[in-house]
Structures are given as C-alpha cells and as structure tokens.
Amino acid sequence: MRHPEPTPAGRWKVRFRYGTSAKTGKPKQASETFDSKREAEQFAKWLEALGSQGALDQLYAAEQDKSIPSLDAVAADHIRLLTGITDGTRLTYERLWERVWSPRLGSLPAFAITRDAVAVAVNDLGRSYSHKSLENQRGLLSAVVQRAVEHGYLTKNHAKGIRLPRGQEADRVEMRIITPDEYPSVIARVPDRYRPLVNFLAGTGCRWGEAVALQVQDVNLPNVRIRRALNWSPDNKRKVGATKTSRSNRTVQLPAEIVDEIAALIEGRAGTDLVFTAPRGGAVLHRTFWSRVWLPAVEHLAPRPRIHDLRHSHASTLLARGVPIHIVQLRLGHESIKTTVDTYGHLLPDAQALAANAAGLAFRPSKELGN
C-alpha cells in the first residue's frame, strides 16, 4: 500500500499514477495533498482497493456531499438501535465492527460501498480468520449495509451473499475426544473435591457455564434442570444469566454412576446454593480450575484436550453406543439438529461403511438383488 509523505508545510501527500503521458505513453505521476495523516491514509486505502479513478471518485464525492454519513456512522446507529439483545452482545458487535470493518470500509461514505470494495475487504480478512469467523463478520456487515439501503444511500446490499474465502482453516481448533479408555486416567488425577464436577461434565455434556451455575434447587435426582449459565460479558464481568439458546433450557438425566456423588453434594444445603463450589465457597473459576486442576489431569495426553472436549466426548460416547442423534441434540441443548449433525455427524458409527455398502448396489445387476 502507498504510504503518505509529510510535506514541509505540515500536510500529507500521497503519490500515485493516473492517466498516461501523451509524449511517452507511460503512466503519469500524480498526487493528492491532505490536511491530516488520517485523511491521507484513507485515500491510500482507496487507491489500493479501488484503483486511481475509483479513489478519486470517492475523494471528490465525499467532498461534494458531506451530508451522507460514513459506514462507521451507519454501523453505530444499527448497533445502538438493535433490540432483543443484551448489553454484552451490543458491546461485542461494537468491538467486532471496530476491529474488522471500520479499518477497511468504515470511513467510506455510505453511498460508496461497492461490490468490489467489499470483495477486497473480505479477501483481506481471509488471510487472518477462519471461515466460521468470516461468516459472523459478514453477517454484521450485511446488516449494516442493509440499513444503508433502507435509508436510501445504496440501491443494493453488496455484502449480502458474497462468497467467502476458505480462511485460515489450519488455525481451527479441532475437538479432542477423550475415549472411555483414557477417561479413568484423567479422573484419577483430579483432586477429590473436583471429581464430581468433572464427572458431571463428562456424564451430561453440559457446558462449563451451565455446570458452575447449577443450583441445588435445579437437582431432582436422577434429573437436573439446566436453566441458567455463568457467562463472561465482553466488558470482562462475570454474571449468571440465561442459557445460550432457548433449547439450552432442558432437563438432563444423570448416569447412575454419578447420582450418589451428586446426592452427597446437595444434602442439607439451601436451594439457591451452588452445587459445585470453590474451596472457600462461591463459583468455581474457569481460569483457576484450568491451570490447577485440568492441566495436571490431562498433561499425559497428546494432543491435550480442553475442558470443553468433555462435552464433545460425551456426544461421541452416546453416538458410538447407538443413541439417536436427535436425542443427542436434546441432551446437549443445541438449538438446531443441524448444529448437532454438522458437529458430530462424522462420529456416527459405521456411517461411511453403511453409505459405501448402499452405493455399491449400483454396481450389482438387479438379478443379484433378487429382482
């Protein structure tokens, strides 16, 4: 990208090539001068994304119509006026926009968002983010651009449906299944106080935040009712609130093997007491548990599983034992069966073998099939 140059007069100049010389037929050197470095850097970004003519169009269009807001301003209004979300989610959107789209498209006038500009930004993001992250980022951009369309700044939403690059798939964290043969070696390394918590996570597939927010009144053995979760908000505050989705509110039956130890934990305690607590009371902190309990318990395994992999391992065990996938969905609290299939479908026992055998029928004469 072109870099702005300071001038003796305290302004900033950006050099570029524009047009061709009548004498030599070669591109001519041109420049634009700006009062601030920020304006010069923005023009340099336009040159990179849109070429010389496109950058000049953006520059002079912006000067001619100051009443048109920037895409940053449209985004700020969109996020501010969203309904049905928590303050934490609103802050997440604000930070996502500031980190991802504002540096690439935010300063453009709302009417100047083109398909090419969006494509350049998306391709740039593909070098740094996974495909799943790109989908989330595109969703926010598309909603903001749609607001620009609704207010008459654009005639078409150029972000909607734009194809995404594969992204940095190598950076994706794969699930690490803890097999039934490995689990005894893990639980044996967990201190007695925390064994019921680890067994609960492994035996129910609950999320960490659901487990540590569980109250005595939620337990009616052998069942537990999941209806709240401990979450970290984007402003770095920890609070108990709603579960991840409406389907996450569910009842889960405990395996018989852990009923007695959960019963011992809740005996004689008040209904609003937490089932699992730290040594001095209060909720079990993820960071402390991870460093002092979990890492020593799994350091002998390679690759090393995460705490969340207990949830994946639970689902894997159920599917391996022939539990229907829609039951696994209900147990895990997935909002959609698609989430369960996309995440765990490859773990269905003998699924590929069954498919291959069925496909093989195409190579057999009908008389061999008894027809």
mmCIF file of C-alpha atoms in Angstrom:
data_model
loop_
_atom_site.group_PDB
_atom_site.id
_atom_site.type_symbol
_atom_site.label_atom_id
_atom_site.label_comp_id
_atom_site.label_asym_id
_atom_site.label_seq_id
_atom_site.Cartn_x
_atom_site.Cartn_y
_atom_site.Cartn_z
ATOM 1 C CA MET A 1 0.000 0.000 0.000
ATOM 2 C CA ARG A 2 1.178 3.551 -0.721
ATOM 3 C CA HIS A 3 2.429 5.452 2.298
ATOM 4 C CA PRO A 4 1.601 9.129 2.905
ATOM 5 C CA GLU A 5 4.577 11.502 2.878
ATOM 6 C CA PRO A 6 4.855 14.574 5.128
ATOM 7 C CA THR A 7 5.311 17.909 3.356
ATOM 8 C CA PRO A 8 7.331 20.918 4.567
ATOM 9 C CA ALA A 9 4.054 22.772 5.103
ATOM 10 C CA GLY A 10 2.883 20.199 7.665
ATOM 11 C CA ARG A 11 0.428 18.441 5.360
ATOM 12 C CA TRP A 12 0.464 14.908 3.911
ATOM 13 C CA LYS A 13 0.926 13.856 0.295
ATOM 14 C CA VAL A 14 0.019 10.586 -1.437
ATOM 15 C CA ARG A 15 1.669 9.850 -4.774
ATOM 16 C CA PHE A 16 0.058 7.611 -7.391
ATOM 17 C CA ARG A 17 -0.077 7.049 -11.129
ATOM 18 C CA TYR A 18 -3.013 8.408 -13.096
ATOM 19 C CA GLY A 19 -3.512 8.638 -16.837
ATOM 20 C CA THR A 20 -0.767 8.377 -19.445
ATOM 21 C CA SER A 21 1.702 10.831 -20.883
ATOM 22 C CA ALA A 22 0.961 11.996 -24.436
ATOM 23 C CA LYS A 23 4.695 12.040 -25.188
ATOM 24 C CA THR A 24 5.902 8.783 -23.716
ATOM 25 C CA GLY A 25 2.704 6.769 -23.396
ATOM 26 C CA LYS A 26 3.707 5.857 -19.851
ATOM 27 C CA PRO A 27 1.614 6.381 -16.699
ATOM 28 C CA LYS A 28 1.854 9.899 -15.300
ATOM 29 C CA GLN A 29 2.806 10.682 -11.729
ATOM 30 C CA ALA A 30 0.085 12.424 -9.733
ATOM 31 C CA SER A 31 -0.504 13.298 -6.095
ATOM 32 C CA GLU A 32 -3.152 14.495 -3.668
ATOM 33 C CA THR A 33 -2.421 16.530 -0.529
ATOM 34 C CA PHE A 34 -4.348 16.317 2.742
ATOM 35 C CA ASP A 35 -4.521 18.253 5.975
ATOM 36 C CA SER A 36 -4.169 15.180 8.179
ATOM 37 C CA LYS A 37 -2.327 11.877 8.029
ATOM 38 C CA ARG A 38 -5.577 10.015 8.648
ATOM 39 C CA GLU A 39 -7.180 11.504 5.533
ATOM 40 C CA ALA A 40 -4.078 10.656 3.515
ATOM 41 C CA GLU A 41 -4.068 7.061 4.792
ATOM 42 C CA GLN A 42 -7.725 6.680 3.865
ATOM 43 C CA PHE A 43 -7.036 7.875 0.337
ATOM 44 C CA ALA A 44 -4.140 5.391 0.152
ATOM 45 C CA LYS A 45 -6.528 2.589 1.147
ATOM 46 C CA TRP A 46 -8.947 3.664 -1.568
ATOM 47 C CA LEU A 47 -6.114 3.542 -4.098
ATOM 48 C CA GLU A 48 -5.292 0.010 -3.004
ATOM 49 C CA ALA A 49 -8.908 -1.168 -3.117
ATOM 50 C CA LEU A 50 -10.410 0.807 -5.998
ATOM 51 C CA GLY A 51 -7.570 2.000 -8.233
ATOM 52 C CA SER A 52 -6.730 5.593 -9.108
ATOM 53 C CA GLN A 53 -10.020 6.592 -10.704
ATOM 54 C CA GLY A 54 -12.113 4.911 -8.051
ATOM 55 C CA ALA A 55 -10.109 6.549 -5.265
ATOM 56 C CA LEU A 56 -10.512 9.983 -6.849
ATOM 57 C CA ASP A 57 -14.251 9.368 -7.271
ATOM 58 C CA GLN A 58 -14.509 8.569 -3.584
ATOM 59 C CA LEU A 59 -12.446 11.578 -2.579
ATOM 60 C CA TYR A 60 -14.413 14.166 -4.532
ATOM 61 C CA ALA A 61 -17.794 12.561 -3.938
ATOM 62 C CA ALA A 62 -17.133 12.779 -0.215
ATOM 63 C CA GLU A 63 -16.193 16.441 -0.544
ATOM 64 C CA GLN A 64 -19.303 17.222 -2.572
ATOM 65 C CA ASP A 65 -21.843 15.625 -0.233
ATOM 66 C CA LYS A 66 -20.923 15.927 3.438
ATOM 67 C CA SER A 67 -24.490 15.077 4.465
ATOM 68 C CA ILE A 68 -24.072 11.392 3.632
ATOM 69 C CA PRO A 69 -22.836 9.528 6.734
ATOM 70 C CA SER A 70 -19.872 7.211 6.726
ATOM 71 C CA LEU A 71 -20.421 3.476 7.024
ATOM 72 C CA ASP A 72 -18.999 3.780 10.557
ATOM 73 C CA ALA A 73 -21.872 6.118 11.439
ATOM 74 C CA VAL A 74 -24.441 3.780 9.874
ATOM 75 C CA ALA A 75 -22.942 0.875 11.844
ATOM 76 C CA ALA A 76 -23.051 2.820 15.094
ATOM 77 C CA ASP A 77 -26.757 3.544 14.601
ATOM 78 C CA HIS A 78 -27.507 -0.034 13.602
ATOM 79 C CA ILE A 79 -25.835 -1.499 16.688
ATOM 80 C CA ARG A 80 -27.252 1.155 19.036
ATOM 81 C CA LEU A 81 -30.813 0.561 17.866
ATOM 82 C CA LEU A 82 -30.767 -3.250 17.883
ATOM 83 C CA THR A 83 -33.479 -4.728 20.089
ATOM 84 C CA GLY A 84 -33.705 -8.060 21.873
ATOM 85 C CA ILE A 85 -30.000 -8.293 22.720
ATOM 86 C CA THR A 86 -28.030 -7.880 25.934
ATOM 87 C CA ASP A 87 -25.637 -5.027 26.628
ATOM 88 C CA GLY A 88 -22.821 -7.552 26.414
ATOM 89 C CA THR A 89 -23.869 -8.621 22.919
ATOM 90 C CA ARG A 90 -24.124 -4.973 21.859
ATOM 91 C CA LEU A 91 -20.584 -4.391 23.100
ATOM 92 C CA THR A 92 -19.419 -7.486 21.201
ATOM 93 C CA TYR A 93 -20.852 -6.080 17.955
ATOM 94 C CA GLU A 94 -19.257 -2.690 18.582
ATOM 95 C CA ARG A 95 -15.848 -4.255 19.121
ATOM 96 C CA LEU A 96 -16.230 -6.566 16.128
ATOM 97 C CA TRP A 97 -17.037 -3.629 13.878
ATOM 98 C CA GLU A 98 -14.175 -1.545 15.260
ATOM 99 C CA ARG A 99 -11.687 -4.388 14.819
ATOM 100 C CA VAL A 100 -12.775 -5.812 11.469
ATOM 101 C CA TRP A 101 -14.791 -3.489 9.257
ATOM 102 C CA SER A 102 -14.036 0.021 10.412
ATOM 103 C CA PRO A 103 -10.372 -0.044 9.275
ATOM 104 C CA ARG A 104 -11.363 -1.417 5.862
ATOM 105 C CA LEU A 105 -14.697 0.178 4.961
ATOM 106 C CA GLY A 106 -15.837 2.334 7.861
ATOM 107 C CA SER A 107 -14.671 5.725 6.635
ATOM 108 C CA LEU A 108 -16.258 5.331 3.184
ATOM 109 C CA PRO A 109 -19.434 7.350 2.603
ATOM 110 C CA ALA A 110 -22.415 5.033 2.853
ATOM 111 C CA PHE A 111 -23.285 5.520 -0.839
ATOM 112 C CA ALA A 112 -19.763 4.490 -1.877
ATOM 113 C CA ILE A 113 -19.888 0.849 -0.752
ATOM 114 C CA THR A 114 -19.350 -1.214 -3.883
ATOM 115 C CA ARG A 115 -19.192 -4.944 -4.505
ATOM 116 C CA ASP A 116 -15.508 -4.612 -5.344
ATOM 117 C CA ALA A 117 -14.732 -2.761 -2.112
ATOM 118 C CA VAL A 118 -16.477 -5.460 -0.070
ATOM 119 C CA ALA A 119 -14.665 -8.210 -2.000
ATOM 120 C CA VAL A 120 -11.249 -6.638 -1.365
ATOM 121 C CA ALA A 121 -12.017 -6.360 2.358
ATOM 122 C CA VAL A 122 -13.317 -9.935 2.597
ATOM 123 C CA ASN A 123 -10.302 -11.379 0.792
ATOM 124 C CA ASP A 124 -8.024 -9.470 3.130
ATOM 125 C CA LEU A 125 -9.809 -10.911 6.166
ATOM 126 C CA GLY A 126 -9.499 -14.418 4.712
ATOM 127 C CA ARG A 127 -5.759 -14.263 5.326
ATOM 128 C CA SER A 128 -6.260 -13.899 9.073
ATOM 129 C CA TYR A 129 -9.568 -15.506 10.090
ATOM 130 C CA SER A 130 -11.270 -18.891 9.879
ATOM 131 C CA HIS A 131 -14.261 -19.448 7.615
ATOM 132 C CA LYS A 132 -16.603 -19.538 10.607
ATOM 133 C CA SER A 133 -15.298 -16.174 11.826
ATOM 134 C CA LEU A 134 -15.725 -14.748 8.332
ATOM 135 C CA GLU A 135 -19.378 -15.857 8.323
ATOM 136 C CA ASN A 136 -20.004 -13.982 11.580
ATOM 137 C CA GLN A 137 -18.196 -10.909 10.294
ATOM 138 C CA ARG A 138 -20.127 -10.923 7.014
ATOM 139 C CA GLY A 139 -23.399 -11.167 8.943
ATOM 140 C CA LEU A 140 -22.704 -7.934 10.786
ATOM 141 C CA LEU A 141 -21.531 -6.110 7.656
ATOM 142 C CA SER A 142 -24.567 -7.263 5.688
ATOM 143 C CA ALA A 143 -26.917 -5.965 8.388
ATOM 144 C CA VAL A 144 -25.171 -2.577 8.415
ATOM 145 C CA VAL A 145 -25.164 -2.269 4.621
ATOM 146 C CA GLN A 146 -28.842 -3.248 4.600
ATOM 147 C CA ARG A 147 -29.523 -0.272 6.862
ATOM 148 C CA ALA A 148 -27.737 1.937 4.308
ATOM 149 C CA VAL A 149 -30.035 0.520 1.615
ATOM 150 C CA GLU A 150 -33.147 1.162 3.712
ATOM 151 C CA HIS A 151 -32.104 4.782 4.232
ATOM 152 C CA GLY A 152 -31.602 5.325 0.509
ATOM 153 C CA TYR A 153 -27.801 5.614 0.500
ATOM 154 C CA LEU A 154 -27.438 2.482 -1.641
ATOM 155 C CA THR A 155 -29.680 0.658 -4.082
ATOM 156 C CA LYS A 156 -28.329 -2.812 -3.325
ATOM 157 C CA ASN A 157 -26.778 -4.695 -0.394
ATOM 158 C CA HIS A 158 -23.355 -5.567 -1.803
ATOM 159 C CA ALA A 159 -22.399 -7.616 1.265
ATOM 160 C CA LYS A 160 -25.353 -9.985 1.139
ATOM 161 C CA GLY A 161 -24.440 -13.399 -0.210
ATOM 162 C CA ILE A 162 -20.867 -12.516 -1.158
ATOM 163 C CA ARG A 163 -18.751 -15.665 -1.361
ATOM 164 C CA LEU A 164 -16.243 -16.121 1.399
ATOM 165 C CA PRO A 165 -12.703 -17.468 1.129
ATOM 166 C CA ARG A 166 -11.844 -20.668 2.958
ATOM 167 C CA GLY A 167 -9.963 -18.666 5.551
ATOM 168 C CA GLN A 168 -7.302 -19.923 7.911
ATOM 169 C CA GLU A 169 -8.680 -23.429 8.404
ATOM 170 C CA ALA A 170 -5.357 -24.561 9.814
ATOM 171 C CA ASP A 171 -5.997 -22.352 12.844
ATOM 172 C CA ARG A 172 -9.318 -24.035 13.633
ATOM 173 C CA VAL A 173 -9.354 -25.845 16.964
ATOM 174 C CA GLU A 174 -10.368 -29.454 16.417
ATOM 175 C CA MET A 175 -12.262 -31.401 19.047
ATOM 176 C CA ARG A 176 -10.163 -33.850 21.019
ATOM 177 C CA ILE A 177 -12.256 -36.829 22.065
ATOM 178 C CA ILE A 178 -11.341 -38.372 25.429
ATOM 179 C CA THR A 179 -12.021 -42.051 24.895
ATOM 180 C CA PRO A 180 -13.562 -44.346 27.527
ATOM 181 C CA ASP A 181 -10.150 -46.000 27.855
ATOM 182 C CA GLU A 182 -8.481 -42.621 28.563
ATOM 183 C CA TYR A 183 -11.046 -41.161 30.936
ATOM 184 C CA PRO A 184 -10.047 -43.237 34.025
ATOM 185 C CA SER A 185 -6.506 -41.882 33.772
ATOM 186 C CA VAL A 186 -7.892 -38.324 33.702
ATOM 187 C CA ILE A 187 -10.335 -38.575 36.583
ATOM 188 C CA ALA A 188 -7.717 -40.324 38.730
ATOM 189 C CA ARG A 189 -5.562 -37.192 38.522
ATOM 190 C CA VAL A 190 -8.390 -34.833 39.545
ATOM 191 C CA PRO A 191 -8.480 -33.836 43.257
ATOM 192 C CA ASP A 192 -11.373 -35.373 45.194
ATOM 193 C CA ARG A 193 -13.162 -32.043 45.578
ATOM 194 C CA TYR A 194 -13.493 -31.543 41.827
ATOM 195 C CA ARG A 195 -14.191 -35.111 40.707
ATOM 196 C CA PRO A 196 -17.989 -34.665 40.904
ATOM 197 C CA LEU A 197 -17.725 -31.584 38.663
ATOM 198 C CA VAL A 198 -15.599 -33.365 36.047
ATOM 199 C CA ASN A 199 -17.829 -36.440 36.167
ATOM 200 C CA PHE A 200 -20.875 -34.187 35.776
ATOM 201 C CA LEU A 201 -19.407 -32.516 32.688
ATOM 202 C CA ALA A 202 -18.427 -35.864 31.174
ATOM 203 C CA GLY A 203 -21.717 -37.549 32.083
ATOM 204 C CA THR A 204 -24.111 -34.838 30.911
ATOM 205 C CA GLY A 205 -22.319 -32.939 28.142
ATOM 206 C CA CYS A 206 -23.225 -29.671 29.861
ATOM 207 C CA ARG A 207 -21.294 -26.537 29.049
ATOM 208 C CA TRP A 208 -18.911 -25.213 31.706
ATOM 209 C CA GLY A 209 -21.041 -22.139 32.379
ATOM 210 C CA GLU A 210 -24.137 -24.294 32.843
ATOM 211 C CA ALA A 211 -22.424 -26.620 35.307
ATOM 212 C CA VAL A 212 -20.909 -23.967 37.575
ATOM 213 C CA ALA A 213 -24.228 -22.051 37.699
ATOM 214 C CA LEU A 214 -26.218 -25.146 38.711
ATOM 215 C CA GLN A 215 -28.113 -24.671 41.981
ATOM 216 C CA VAL A 216 -29.348 -27.265 44.468
ATOM 217 C CA GLN A 217 -32.952 -26.443 43.583
ATOM 218 C CA ASP A 218 -32.216 -27.466 39.972
ATOM 219 C CA VAL A 219 -31.471 -31.044 41.049
ATOM 220 C CA ASN A 220 -34.231 -33.647 41.317
ATOM 221 C CA LEU A 221 -32.249 -36.850 41.075
ATOM 222 C CA PRO A 222 -31.651 -38.526 38.779
ATOM 223 C CA ASN A 223 -32.535 -35.405 36.777
ATOM 224 C CA VAL A 224 -31.038 -31.929 36.697
ATOM 225 C CA ARG A 225 -32.668 -28.911 35.127
ATOM 226 C CA ILE A 226 -30.427 -26.596 33.128
ATOM 227 C CA ARG A 227 -31.920 -23.105 33.082
ATOM 228 C CA ARG A 228 -29.094 -20.628 33.739
ATOM 229 C CA ALA A 229 -25.425 -20.199 32.872
ATOM 230 C CA LEU A 230 -22.412 -18.288 34.094
ATOM 231 C CA ASN A 231 -21.002 -16.163 31.322
ATOM 232 C CA TRP A 232 -18.240 -13.643 30.761
ATOM 233 C CA SER A 233 -19.565 -10.480 29.214
ATOM 234 C CA PRO A 234 -17.423 -8.519 26.723
ATOM 235 C CA ASP A 235 -16.791 -5.867 29.383
ATOM 236 C CA ASN A 236 -14.981 -8.579 31.368
ATOM 237 C CA LYS A 237 -17.664 -9.010 34.010
ATOM 238 C CA ARG A 238 -18.858 -12.407 35.167
ATOM 239 C CA LYS A 239 -22.558 -12.902 35.774
ATOM 240 C CA VAL A 240 -25.246 -15.565 35.838
ATOM 241 C CA GLY A 241 -27.842 -15.143 33.134
ATOM 242 C CA ALA A 242 -29.829 -17.011 30.530
ATOM 243 C CA THR A 243 -28.534 -20.109 28.821
ATOM 244 C CA LYS A 244 -27.064 -19.862 25.332
ATOM 245 C CA THR A 245 -30.360 -20.504 23.494
ATOM 246 C CA SER A 246 -33.953 -21.365 24.360
ATOM 247 C CA ARG A 247 -33.243 -25.031 23.601
ATOM 248 C CA SER A 248 -30.430 -24.912 26.147
ATOM 249 C CA ASN A 249 -33.109 -24.819 28.845
ATOM 250 C CA ARG A 250 -33.518 -28.543 29.274
ATOM 251 C CA THR A 251 -33.679 -31.456 31.686
ATOM 252 C CA VAL A 252 -30.823 -33.954 31.645
ATOM 253 C CA GLN A 253 -30.839 -37.333 33.357
ATOM 254 C CA LEU A 254 -27.628 -38.246 35.148
ATOM 255 C CA PRO A 255 -25.883 -41.560 34.575
ATOM 256 C CA ALA A 256 -26.497 -43.894 37.525
ATOM 257 C CA GLU A 257 -22.740 -43.951 38.194
ATOM 258 C CA ILE A 258 -22.661 -40.322 39.387
ATOM 259 C CA VAL A 259 -26.052 -39.966 41.097
ATOM 260 C CA ASP A 260 -24.703 -40.827 44.556
ATOM 261 C CA GLU A 261 -21.848 -38.305 44.489
ATOM 262 C CA ILE A 262 -24.181 -35.513 43.354
ATOM 263 C CA ALA A 263 -26.643 -36.510 46.092
ATOM 264 C CA ALA A 264 -23.857 -36.204 48.661
ATOM 265 C CA LEU A 265 -23.005 -32.708 47.400
ATOM 266 C CA ILE A 266 -26.522 -31.290 47.797
ATOM 267 C CA GLU A 267 -27.565 -32.993 51.018
ATOM 268 C CA GLY A 268 -28.743 -30.487 53.660
ATOM 269 C CA ARG A 269 -27.989 -27.412 51.539
ATOM 270 C CA ALA A 270 -30.237 -24.472 50.638
ATOM 271 C CA GLY A 271 -31.993 -24.426 47.299
ATOM 272 C CA THR A 272 -30.116 -21.403 45.979
ATOM 273 C CA ASP A 273 -26.692 -22.788 46.915
ATOM 274 C CA LEU A 274 -24.389 -23.698 44.053
ATOM 275 C CA VAL A 275 -23.906 -27.435 43.565
ATOM 276 C CA PHE A 276 -20.218 -27.056 42.653
ATOM 277 C CA THR A 277 -18.154 -24.552 44.626
ATOM 278 C CA ALA A 278 -14.574 -23.437 45.109
ATOM 279 C CA PRO A 279 -12.787 -24.424 48.347
ATOM 280 C CA ARG A 280 -13.725 -21.116 50.003
ATOM 281 C CA GLY A 281 -17.220 -21.047 48.551
ATOM 282 C CA GLY A 282 -18.531 -19.244 45.513
ATOM 283 C CA ALA A 283 -18.405 -20.300 41.880
ATOM 284 C CA VAL A 284 -15.522 -22.335 40.504
ATOM 285 C CA LEU A 285 -13.418 -20.006 38.347
ATOM 286 C CA HIS A 286 -12.568 -21.360 34.925
ATOM 287 C CA ARG A 287 -9.051 -19.935 34.809
ATOM 288 C CA THR A 288 -8.092 -21.297 38.229
ATOM 289 C CA PHE A 289 -9.653 -24.695 37.540
ATOM 290 C CA TRP A 290 -7.943 -24.909 34.160
ATOM 291 C CA SER A 291 -4.452 -24.206 35.491
ATOM 292 C CA ARG A 292 -4.598 -26.003 38.856
ATOM 293 C CA VAL A 293 -6.866 -28.944 38.130
ATOM 294 C CA TRP A 294 -7.411 -29.573 34.441
ATOM 295 C CA LEU A 295 -3.886 -29.192 33.065
ATOM 296 C CA PRO A 296 -2.316 -31.586 35.603
ATOM 297 C CA ALA A 297 -5.111 -34.074 34.887
ATOM 298 C CA VAL A 298 -4.567 -34.189 31.108
ATOM 299 C CA GLU A 299 -0.880 -33.395 30.697
ATOM 300 C CA HIS A 300 -0.181 -37.076 29.894
ATOM 301 C CA LEU A 301 -2.495 -36.994 26.862
ATOM 302 C CA ALA A 302 -1.436 -35.852 23.399
ATOM 303 C CA PRO A 303 -2.912 -33.817 21.912
ATOM 304 C CA ARG A 304 -4.069 -32.255 25.153
ATOM 305 C CA PRO A 305 -7.863 -31.964 25.469
ATOM 306 C CA ARG A 306 -9.669 -28.828 26.586
ATOM 307 C CA ILE A 307 -12.326 -28.731 29.295
ATOM 308 C CA HIS A 308 -14.930 -28.237 26.550
ATOM 309 C CA ASP A 309 -13.798 -31.506 24.998
ATOM 310 C CA LEU A 310 -15.620 -33.290 27.820
ATOM 311 C CA ARG A 311 -18.812 -32.130 26.063
ATOM 312 C CA HIS A 312 -17.577 -33.447 22.715
ATOM 313 C CA SER A 313 -16.509 -36.700 24.340
ATOM 314 C CA HIS A 314 -19.955 -37.125 25.869
ATOM 315 C CA ALA A 315 -21.612 -36.730 22.473
ATOM 316 C CA SER A 316 -19.119 -39.127 20.897
ATOM 317 C CA THR A 317 -19.821 -41.786 23.515
ATOM 318 C CA LEU A 318 -23.581 -41.510 23.034
ATOM 319 C CA LEU A 319 -23.352 -41.806 19.264
ATOM 320 C CA ALA A 320 -20.938 -44.737 19.499
ATOM 321 C CA ARG A 321 -23.484 -46.541 21.676
ATOM 322 C CA GLY A 322 -26.225 -46.005 19.110
ATOM 323 C CA VAL A 323 -28.129 -43.143 20.763
ATOM 324 C CA PRO A 324 -30.145 -41.365 18.018
ATOM 325 C CA ILE A 325 -28.644 -38.049 17.035
ATOM 326 C CA HIS A 326 -31.845 -36.116 17.775
ATOM 327 C CA ILE A 327 -31.645 -37.351 21.371
ATOM 328 C CA VAL A 328 -28.035 -36.164 21.500
ATOM 329 C CA GLN A 329 -29.270 -32.771 20.277
ATOM 330 C CA LEU A 330 -31.796 -32.521 23.108
ATOM 331 C CA ARG A 331 -29.278 -33.624 25.707
ATOM 332 C CA LEU A 332 -26.681 -31.074 24.596
ATOM 333 C CA GLY A 333 -29.233 -28.284 24.224
ATOM 334 C CA HIS A 334 -28.475 -27.454 20.597
ATOM 335 C CA GLU A 335 -30.976 -25.041 19.077
ATOM 336 C CA SER A 336 -30.974 -26.913 15.776
ATOM 337 C CA ILE A 337 -30.396 -30.529 14.771
ATOM 338 C CA LYS A 338 -28.173 -29.086 12.020
ATOM 339 C CA THR A 339 -25.690 -27.951 14.672
ATOM 340 C CA THR A 340 -25.524 -31.464 16.080
ATOM 341 C CA VAL A 341 -25.181 -33.089 12.664
ATOM 342 C CA ASP A 342 -22.555 -30.590 11.483
ATOM 343 C CA THR A 343 -20.526 -31.035 14.674
ATOM 344 C CA TYR A 344 -20.831 -34.748 15.327
ATOM 345 C CA GLY A 345 -22.258 -36.347 12.198
ATOM 346 C CA HIS A 346 -18.862 -37.732 11.233
ATOM 347 C CA LEU A 347 -18.805 -39.670 14.525
ATOM 348 C CA LEU A 348 -21.893 -41.742 13.736
ATOM 349 C CA PRO A 349 -20.779 -45.376 13.980
ATOM 350 C CA ASP A 350 -20.144 -47.076 10.652
ATOM 351 C CA ALA A 351 -21.862 -44.229 8.802
ATOM 352 C CA GLN A 352 -19.347 -44.214 5.964
ATOM 353 C CA ALA A 353 -19.354 -48.022 5.725
ATOM 354 C CA LEU A 354 -23.140 -48.083 5.513
ATOM 355 C CA ALA A 355 -23.107 -45.385 2.827
ATOM 356 C CA ALA A 356 -20.441 -47.231 0.824
ATOM 357 C CA ASN A 357 -22.367 -50.506 1.008
ATOM 358 C CA ALA A 358 -25.546 -48.786 -0.152
ATOM 359 C CA ALA A 359 -23.737 -47.062 -3.014
ATOM 360 C CA GLY A 360 -22.265 -50.409 -4.023
ATOM 361 C CA LEU A 361 -25.713 -51.638 -5.003
ATOM 362 C CA ALA A 362 -25.424 -49.533 -8.143
ATOM 363 C CA PHE A 363 -22.708 -51.870 -9.405
ATOM 364 C CA ARG A 364 -24.728 -55.068 -8.933
ATOM 365 C CA PRO A 365 -27.167 -56.423 -11.562
ATOM 366 C CA SER A 366 -30.783 -56.423 -10.486
ATOM 367 C CA LYS A 367 -30.938 -60.225 -10.703
ATOM 368 C CA GLU A 368 -28.273 -60.435 -7.976
ATOM 369 C CA LEU A 369 -30.531 -58.333 -5.773
ATOM 370 C CA GLY A 370 -33.397 -60.781 -6.196
ATOM 371 C CA ASN A 371 -35.489 -58.580 -8.521
#
